[in-house]
Amino acid sequence: MLCFTLGELANWCRAELVNANAEARVEGVSTDTRSMRPGCVFFALRGERHDGHDFVPEALGRGAVAAVVRKDWLLKNPGVPALAVGDTLEALGDAAAGYRRLFAGAVVCITGSSGKTTTKEMTELALSSLGPVAKSEANYNNEIGVPLSIFKIGGEHKAAVLELAMRGRGQIRYLARIARPNVGVIVSIGDAHLGLLGSRRAIAEAKAELLEELPESGTAVLPRDSEWYPLLTQRCACRWLSFGFHPEADVRVVGYSASEGGSRFSIRFEGDEAGVELAAPGEHLAVDAAAAVAAAVALGVPLSAAASALSGFRPPDMRGVRLAANGFTVINDAYNANPDSVAAALKSLACYSGRKVALLGDMLELGDASAELHRKVGALAAELGIDLLVTVGSLGAEIGRGALDAGMPSEAVLQFATPLDAAEALRELLRPGDVVLVKASRGARLEQAVEVLVSGSFAEANRN
């Protein structure tokens, strides 16, 4: 990581440094004593189940040089080497903002209703010709994860790619002010979090907070195919590049073709064209690739270098990963879901030649429109010719209802209460060559079904 001292950290956090040496070098920051290294500073965050202040003695025992704690806690625990603050979570954000100012490289921030993580992974690849690129790991995309990701940026890195999640108005703005991006990417505007914000327009406005925090010298990367593209451009005080299939997109996808083995297309920018090959089908992946390339060319990466690097893309865990299982294929896309991402996944499933099976569950946080949006997903499954639709949960049942209303045969629609019930039934129904898409919101826990389907017990069940 970049070098700084306890004194500098205290200044960033507006903290009172107590019982500690201001000149001591900080080797890292941590919120988890299980993974921290000696020389780190421990931030005692209060969560729903645990209070980090309870772990301060353990952190110091593991070699922490100090702990960031609440002032009232320190009064009851004198003698602890500490940075005393009013709010430790706020202090973590302030500290990350201070650390970010030490980094001279470019920062790309990515948000969107769906496709954020995929685009983040692709953008890291597209920027790779610059040198080492830091990125958010796993789901480190909120008010804790973004600061921790920033602290992972080191002197060896030439750029950083950060994913920003949104749970309500103001959150993207808060995270962007910490990250201070040079490039801001909005991948998509969809129905995710509709229940929290009430309308797609409100969602678009919340995502646009990223654009409003870009410097005049920065670049916004915007989805040209979105109905909210005009609104997004109005929020830009800097230059922007658009991306997508739209004929007027600055970074345009052309010549798209797909099979179960993957997809091929070209990306066109300023009269030049470069081919891209991905190991998975899906027009949504081509759009994500165009967004990544747009971010890269905005930072001076040649189009050919950015596009060719995408051949190394592999989906992150539980986000479209293909698993071979006893003669059939499971597409594990169970990490999360909203109507737009499920529609994209179903269209990708339709590219496969085997019998197409969709195991779908509840999509959460959709508000009053939830039942209708679930039924629309079911209707799309029927329209695409999905051979077998298996649903889980009460909202999943609405998916099945929509499929039946759209003409899917009743014998092709099965409904179950739990992921394990659905998986046990599928073990008896699946045969070699089948392709099974598994997708739902995280709360549906459909990864439980994936574990059953890919386990060796399926082979035993098939033989009996």
XYZ file of C-alpha atoms in Angstrom:
464
model
C 0.000 0.000 0.000
C 0.979 3.665 -0.212
C 2.967 4.990 2.752
C 1.313 7.022 5.488
C 1.552 7.517 9.235
C -0.811 7.428 12.189
C -0.639 11.202 12.328
C -1.784 11.515 8.726
C -4.573 9.021 9.347
C -5.707 11.009 12.379
C -5.845 14.165 10.254
C -7.913 12.431 7.573
C -10.364 11.109 10.175
C -10.404 14.320 12.231
C -9.485 12.026 15.124
C -7.771 12.585 18.447
C -4.629 10.461 18.585
C -4.300 8.927 22.054
C -1.548 6.715 23.500
C 0.043 6.272 20.061
C 3.016 7.554 18.063
C 1.992 9.946 15.305
C 5.105 9.001 13.310
C 4.329 5.268 13.325
C 3.938 3.839 9.836
C 0.608 2.202 9.016
C 0.879 -1.116 7.160
C -2.809 -1.419 6.353
C -6.329 -1.065 7.714
C -8.727 -3.769 8.816
C -12.233 -4.251 10.146
C -11.762 -7.979 10.786
C -9.280 -9.297 13.334
C -9.264 -12.706 11.648
C -7.456 -11.403 8.570
C -5.470 -8.434 9.865
C -1.689 -8.209 9.775
C 0.724 -6.685 12.305
C 1.133 -2.961 11.763
C -2.478 -2.410 10.700
C -4.979 0.022 12.162
C -8.193 -1.651 13.304
C -11.485 0.162 12.656
C -14.037 -0.869 15.289
C -17.277 -0.844 13.316
C -20.642 -1.590 14.849
C -22.730 -4.071 12.826
C -26.094 -5.744 13.208
C -24.663 -8.740 15.058
C -21.296 -7.598 16.384
C -19.636 -4.462 17.702
C -16.027 -4.137 16.598
C -15.166 -2.472 19.895
C -15.506 -5.896 21.514
C -12.574 -7.067 19.378
C -10.155 -4.213 20.057
C -8.106 -6.237 22.594
C -7.769 -9.068 20.068
C -6.722 -6.609 17.340
C -4.017 -5.134 19.548
C -2.893 -8.626 20.496
C -2.487 -9.414 16.807
C -0.179 -6.450 16.320
C -2.447 -3.521 15.460
C -0.610 -0.231 15.990
C -3.861 1.460 17.030
C -7.630 1.172 16.852
C -10.150 3.688 15.548
C -12.811 3.797 18.261
C -15.690 5.926 19.484
C -14.783 8.630 21.976
C -17.289 7.369 24.541
C -15.792 3.853 24.381
C -12.278 5.185 24.918
C -13.375 7.011 28.058
C -14.319 3.632 29.525
C -11.182 1.932 28.181
C -8.251 4.280 28.853
C -4.752 3.261 27.904
C -5.663 1.848 24.494
C -3.588 3.206 21.557
C -6.406 4.791 19.624
C -7.781 7.312 17.206
C -10.900 8.619 18.928
C -13.787 9.672 16.680
C -17.503 10.276 16.893
C -18.466 7.652 14.299
C -16.091 4.890 13.211
C -17.877 4.154 9.922
C -17.734 7.794 8.917
C -14.076 7.814 9.931
C -13.388 4.852 7.643
C -14.804 6.795 4.707
C -12.838 9.915 5.621
C -9.654 7.870 5.959
C -10.153 6.265 2.546
C -10.786 9.671 0.982
C -7.503 10.898 2.438
C -5.645 7.820 1.244
C -7.161 8.196 -2.237
C -5.470 11.593 -2.534
C -2.096 9.854 -2.298
C -2.788 7.849 -5.471
C -1.710 9.530 -8.697
C -3.279 6.959 -11.021
C -6.747 6.966 -12.536
C -9.806 5.616 -10.721
C -12.792 4.170 -12.577
C -16.051 3.858 -10.629
C -18.817 1.609 -11.940
C -22.466 1.474 -10.953
C -25.704 0.254 -12.509
C -28.825 -1.780 -11.850
C -27.151 -4.891 -13.230
C -23.830 -5.793 -14.802
C -21.660 -3.870 -12.316
C -19.445 -6.747 -11.261
C -19.034 -8.159 -14.760
C -18.135 -4.728 -16.122
C -15.687 -4.198 -13.254
C -13.905 -7.441 -14.106
C -13.862 -6.572 -17.806
C -12.593 -3.063 -17.136
C -9.665 -4.405 -15.142
C -8.736 -6.510 -18.176
C -9.276 -3.661 -20.636
C -6.895 -1.462 -18.628
C -4.260 -4.159 -18.174
C -1.937 -2.775 -20.854
C -1.319 0.200 -18.541
C 0.218 -2.096 -15.923
C -1.121 -3.523 -12.635
C -4.732 -2.539 -11.918
C -6.374 -2.632 -8.481
C -10.045 -3.570 -8.243
C -12.846 -4.134 -5.768
C -12.888 -7.733 -4.618
C -16.039 -9.826 -4.191
C -18.961 -7.597 -3.146
C -16.874 -4.805 -1.627
C -19.116 -2.105 -3.060
C -20.771 -0.329 -0.121
C -19.791 2.176 2.566
C -17.454 -0.399 4.109
C -16.265 -2.246 1.016
C -15.376 0.780 -1.107
C -13.044 2.307 1.517
C -11.403 -1.064 2.140
C -10.928 -1.488 -1.622
C -9.288 1.921 -1.837
C -6.821 0.920 0.868
C -5.801 -2.045 -1.312
C -4.419 0.339 -3.948
C -0.631 0.219 -3.877
C 2.248 2.083 -5.382
C 2.578 -0.562 -8.094
C -0.911 0.106 -9.448
C -1.431 2.301 -12.497
C -5.222 2.445 -12.160
C -8.042 1.219 -9.943
C -11.546 -0.034 -10.731
C -14.179 0.274 -8.017
C -17.755 -0.976 -7.950
C -20.368 1.238 -6.268
C -23.622 -0.216 -4.942
C -26.755 1.818 -4.333
C -29.350 1.293 -1.607
C -30.980 4.708 -1.751
C -30.558 8.351 -2.635
C -27.251 9.839 -1.634
C -25.255 6.625 -1.352
C -23.594 6.834 -4.767
C -22.706 10.465 -4.093
C -21.197 9.530 -0.724
C -19.098 6.734 -2.214
C -18.021 8.837 -5.200
C -16.796 11.616 -2.933
C -14.593 9.074 -1.192
C -13.317 7.466 -4.419
C -12.924 10.669 -6.494
C -13.199 8.881 -9.872
C -11.648 10.092 -13.093
C -14.080 7.947 -15.073
C -17.640 7.126 -14.021
C -19.490 4.251 -15.702
C -23.241 3.684 -15.496
C -23.811 0.224 -16.936
C -27.609 0.100 -16.845
C -30.773 1.584 -15.382
C -33.335 -1.072 -14.483
C -35.845 -2.184 -11.884
C -33.404 -3.261 -9.155
C -34.299 -1.433 -5.898
C -37.589 -0.252 -7.395
C -39.191 -0.944 -4.021
C -36.731 1.416 -2.329
C -36.870 4.326 -4.769
C -40.332 4.003 -6.283
C -39.656 4.568 -9.983
C -37.091 4.000 -12.688
C -36.626 7.741 -12.974
C -35.703 7.911 -9.306
C -33.265 5.045 -9.858
C -31.712 6.892 -12.813
C -31.375 10.055 -10.743
C -29.713 8.143 -7.908
C -27.232 6.516 -10.299
C -26.557 9.912 -11.891
C -25.052 11.104 -8.611
C -21.857 9.461 -9.859
C -21.826 11.757 -12.896
C -22.354 14.847 -10.781
C -19.234 14.019 -8.761
C -16.918 13.686 -11.770
C -14.373 16.476 -12.309
C -14.553 18.635 -15.430
C -11.493 16.764 -16.684
C -13.213 13.405 -16.167
C -15.227 11.189 -18.486
C -18.690 9.716 -18.040
C -19.462 6.400 -19.747
C -23.186 6.098 -20.456
C -25.578 3.398 -21.797
C -26.764 4.673 -25.200
C -29.534 2.073 -25.445
C -31.155 3.215 -22.191
C -34.318 5.289 -22.221
C -32.640 7.351 -19.497
C -29.652 8.312 -21.635
C -30.894 11.911 -22.169
C -31.342 12.407 -18.411
C -27.858 11.065 -17.754
C -26.230 13.393 -20.281
C -27.930 16.349 -18.605
C -26.166 15.468 -15.348
C -22.690 15.571 -16.913
C -20.422 18.567 -16.452
C -17.633 16.718 -18.261
C -17.271 14.896 -21.565
C -19.036 11.590 -22.021
C -18.752 8.489 -24.159
C -21.800 6.364 -24.909
C -21.752 2.608 -25.469
C -24.056 -0.163 -26.659
C -25.726 -1.529 -29.765
C -27.329 1.819 -30.616
C -26.178 3.081 -34.041
C -25.210 6.415 -32.479
C -23.178 4.902 -29.636
C -19.621 6.238 -29.459
C -18.346 2.778 -28.516
C -20.596 0.498 -30.528
C -21.145 -3.257 -30.606
C -21.439 -4.543 -34.182
C -21.577 -7.952 -35.846
C -22.753 -9.822 -32.761
C -23.178 -13.592 -33.005
C -23.489 -16.229 -30.297
C -23.620 -19.944 -29.695
C -23.430 -22.057 -26.579
C -19.649 -21.908 -26.890
C -19.527 -18.137 -26.531
C -19.992 -14.935 -28.492
C -18.165 -12.938 -31.127
C -18.567 -9.301 -32.040
C -16.612 -6.182 -32.856
C -16.374 -2.890 -31.033
C -16.231 0.242 -33.154
C -14.804 3.552 -31.916
C -13.844 6.651 -33.900
C -13.602 4.772 -37.181
C -11.536 1.895 -35.810
C -12.835 -1.600 -35.130
C -11.547 -4.436 -32.944
C -12.844 -7.965 -32.539
C -13.857 -9.499 -29.208
C -14.408 -13.141 -28.309
C -16.042 -14.109 -25.027
C -16.359 -17.605 -23.612
C -20.073 -17.120 -22.858
C -23.086 -16.035 -24.917
C -25.245 -13.029 -24.140
C -25.869 -9.632 -25.671
C -25.692 -8.163 -22.168
C -22.069 -9.337 -21.937
C -21.294 -7.578 -25.214
C -22.763 -4.373 -23.785
C -20.719 -4.766 -20.602
C -17.634 -5.294 -22.766
C -18.357 -2.084 -24.665
C -18.661 -0.194 -21.373
C -15.304 -1.564 -20.241
C -13.652 -0.625 -23.526
C -15.153 2.868 -23.320
C -13.624 3.336 -19.866
C -10.279 2.124 -21.179
C -10.135 4.326 -24.269
C -11.156 7.278 -22.088
C -7.881 6.713 -20.235
C -5.807 6.439 -23.393
C -5.718 2.673 -23.902
C -5.716 1.778 -27.620
C -8.955 0.178 -28.799
C -7.183 -2.950 -30.018
C -5.413 -3.494 -26.685
C -8.577 -3.016 -24.648
C -10.663 -5.310 -26.857
C -8.129 -8.118 -27.159
C -7.651 -8.260 -23.375
C -11.313 -9.184 -22.917
C -10.667 -12.690 -24.238
C -9.383 -13.449 -20.745
C -12.731 -12.675 -19.116
C -14.286 -15.360 -16.935
C -17.481 -14.750 -14.949
C -17.063 -14.186 -11.206
C -18.428 -16.824 -8.828
C -22.204 -17.299 -8.957
C -22.560 -14.807 -11.812
C -23.059 -16.997 -14.847
C -20.410 -19.605 -14.099
C -20.873 -22.807 -16.119
C -20.476 -26.047 -14.177
C -20.284 -29.514 -15.716
C -22.386 -31.959 -13.718
C -22.935 -35.585 -14.669
C -23.618 -35.011 -18.341
C -25.572 -31.780 -18.044
C -24.561 -28.153 -17.503
C -25.505 -25.854 -14.641
C -25.207 -22.102 -15.165
C -24.780 -20.781 -11.643
C -26.114 -17.222 -11.749
C -27.557 -17.352 -8.244
C -25.722 -14.388 -6.735
C -28.490 -11.879 -7.429
C -31.314 -11.043 -9.794
C -33.652 -8.358 -11.035
C -36.048 -8.407 -14.007
C -33.479 -7.078 -16.472
C -30.687 -9.434 -15.444
C -33.021 -12.449 -15.445
C -34.251 -11.522 -18.918
C -30.648 -11.292 -20.121
C -29.819 -14.666 -18.572
C -32.851 -16.315 -20.180
C -31.853 -14.950 -23.588
C -28.377 -16.392 -23.088
C -29.884 -19.739 -22.085
C -31.840 -19.747 -25.337
C -28.521 -19.877 -27.244
C -27.802 -23.412 -26.023
C -28.664 -26.454 -28.111
C -29.626 -28.821 -25.288
C -32.904 -28.950 -23.430
C -33.205 -25.601 -21.707
C -34.211 -25.581 -18.035
C -34.651 -22.442 -15.930
C -34.664 -22.676 -12.135
C -35.797 -19.240 -10.993
C -36.701 -17.744 -7.628
C -37.868 -14.550 -5.998
C -36.562 -11.185 -7.195
C -36.625 -8.898 -4.169
C -37.042 -5.154 -3.516
C -39.380 -4.523 -6.457
C -42.172 -2.855 -4.479
C -45.764 -2.744 -5.660
C -44.804 -3.831 -9.181
C -43.234 -7.059 -7.933
C -45.922 -9.556 -8.965
C -46.313 -8.007 -12.418
C -42.567 -7.963 -13.040
C -42.268 -11.608 -12.015
C -45.067 -12.552 -14.411
C -43.294 -10.693 -17.238
C -40.209 -12.832 -16.650
C -42.366 -15.937 -16.928
C -43.909 -14.690 -20.153
C -40.432 -14.146 -21.584
C -39.438 -17.700 -20.653
C -42.427 -18.963 -22.627
C -41.639 -16.678 -25.565
C -38.030 -17.901 -25.698
C -39.094 -21.540 -25.771
C -37.600 -22.578 -22.434
C -38.350 -26.300 -22.168
C -38.804 -26.576 -18.408
C -39.451 -23.781 -15.909
C -38.932 -24.555 -12.227
C -39.731 -21.843 -9.702
C -39.081 -21.436 -5.991
C -40.880 -19.204 -3.492
C -44.100 -17.215 -3.459
C -42.854 -14.615 -5.936
C -41.296 -17.353 -8.026
C -44.808 -18.744 -8.370
C -45.746 -15.516 -10.172
C -43.046 -16.317 -12.734
C -44.732 -19.647 -13.336
C -48.118 -17.979 -13.601
C -46.804 -15.577 -16.216
C -45.366 -18.461 -18.239
C -48.656 -20.358 -18.155
C -50.607 -17.263 -19.178
C -48.198 -16.862 -22.109
C -48.863 -20.401 -23.338
C -46.194 -22.572 -21.735
C -47.610 -26.095 -21.237
C -48.627 -26.815 -17.650
C -46.412 -29.909 -17.508
C -43.410 -27.668 -18.266
C -43.967 -25.452 -15.213
C -43.099 -26.741 -11.741
C -43.354 -24.848 -8.447
C -41.568 -25.615 -5.169
C -41.350 -24.028 -1.737
C -37.599 -24.339 -1.184
C -34.402 -24.582 -3.249
C -33.703 -28.069 -1.913
C -37.177 -29.293 -2.871
C -36.636 -28.001 -6.401
C -33.173 -29.547 -6.647
C -34.373 -32.946 -5.451
C -37.116 -32.930 -8.079
C -34.727 -31.855 -10.820
C -32.357 -34.693 -9.998
C -35.037 -37.052 -11.256
C -35.895 -35.004 -14.336
C -32.553 -33.907 -15.778
C -30.790 -35.903 -18.453
C -27.487 -35.653 -20.327
C -27.250 -32.596 -22.552
C -29.615 -30.461 -20.485
C -28.611 -26.904 -19.592
C -29.927 -25.504 -16.311
C -29.936 -21.785 -15.516
C -30.164 -21.047 -11.782
C -30.979 -17.432 -10.910
C -32.737 -15.438 -8.188
C -32.108 -12.683 -5.693
C -29.505 -13.490 -3.078
C -32.140 -13.914 -0.403
C -33.657 -16.873 -2.265
C -30.541 -18.961 -1.534
C -30.667 -20.855 -4.843
C -26.985 -21.692 -4.464
C -28.281 -24.498 -2.247
C -29.904 -26.027 -5.317
C -26.677 -25.648 -7.297
C -24.770 -27.573 -4.644
C -27.222 -30.461 -4.888
C -27.279 -30.495 -8.688
C -23.511 -30.598 -9.112
C -22.838 -33.074 -6.303
C -22.021 -36.716 -6.993
C -25.298 -37.712 -5.401
C -27.070 -36.875 -8.658
C -25.321 -39.751 -10.396
C -26.417 -42.072 -7.617
C -29.990 -40.846 -7.915
C -29.951 -41.342 -11.684
C -28.806 -44.954 -11.360
C -31.565 -45.905 -8.919
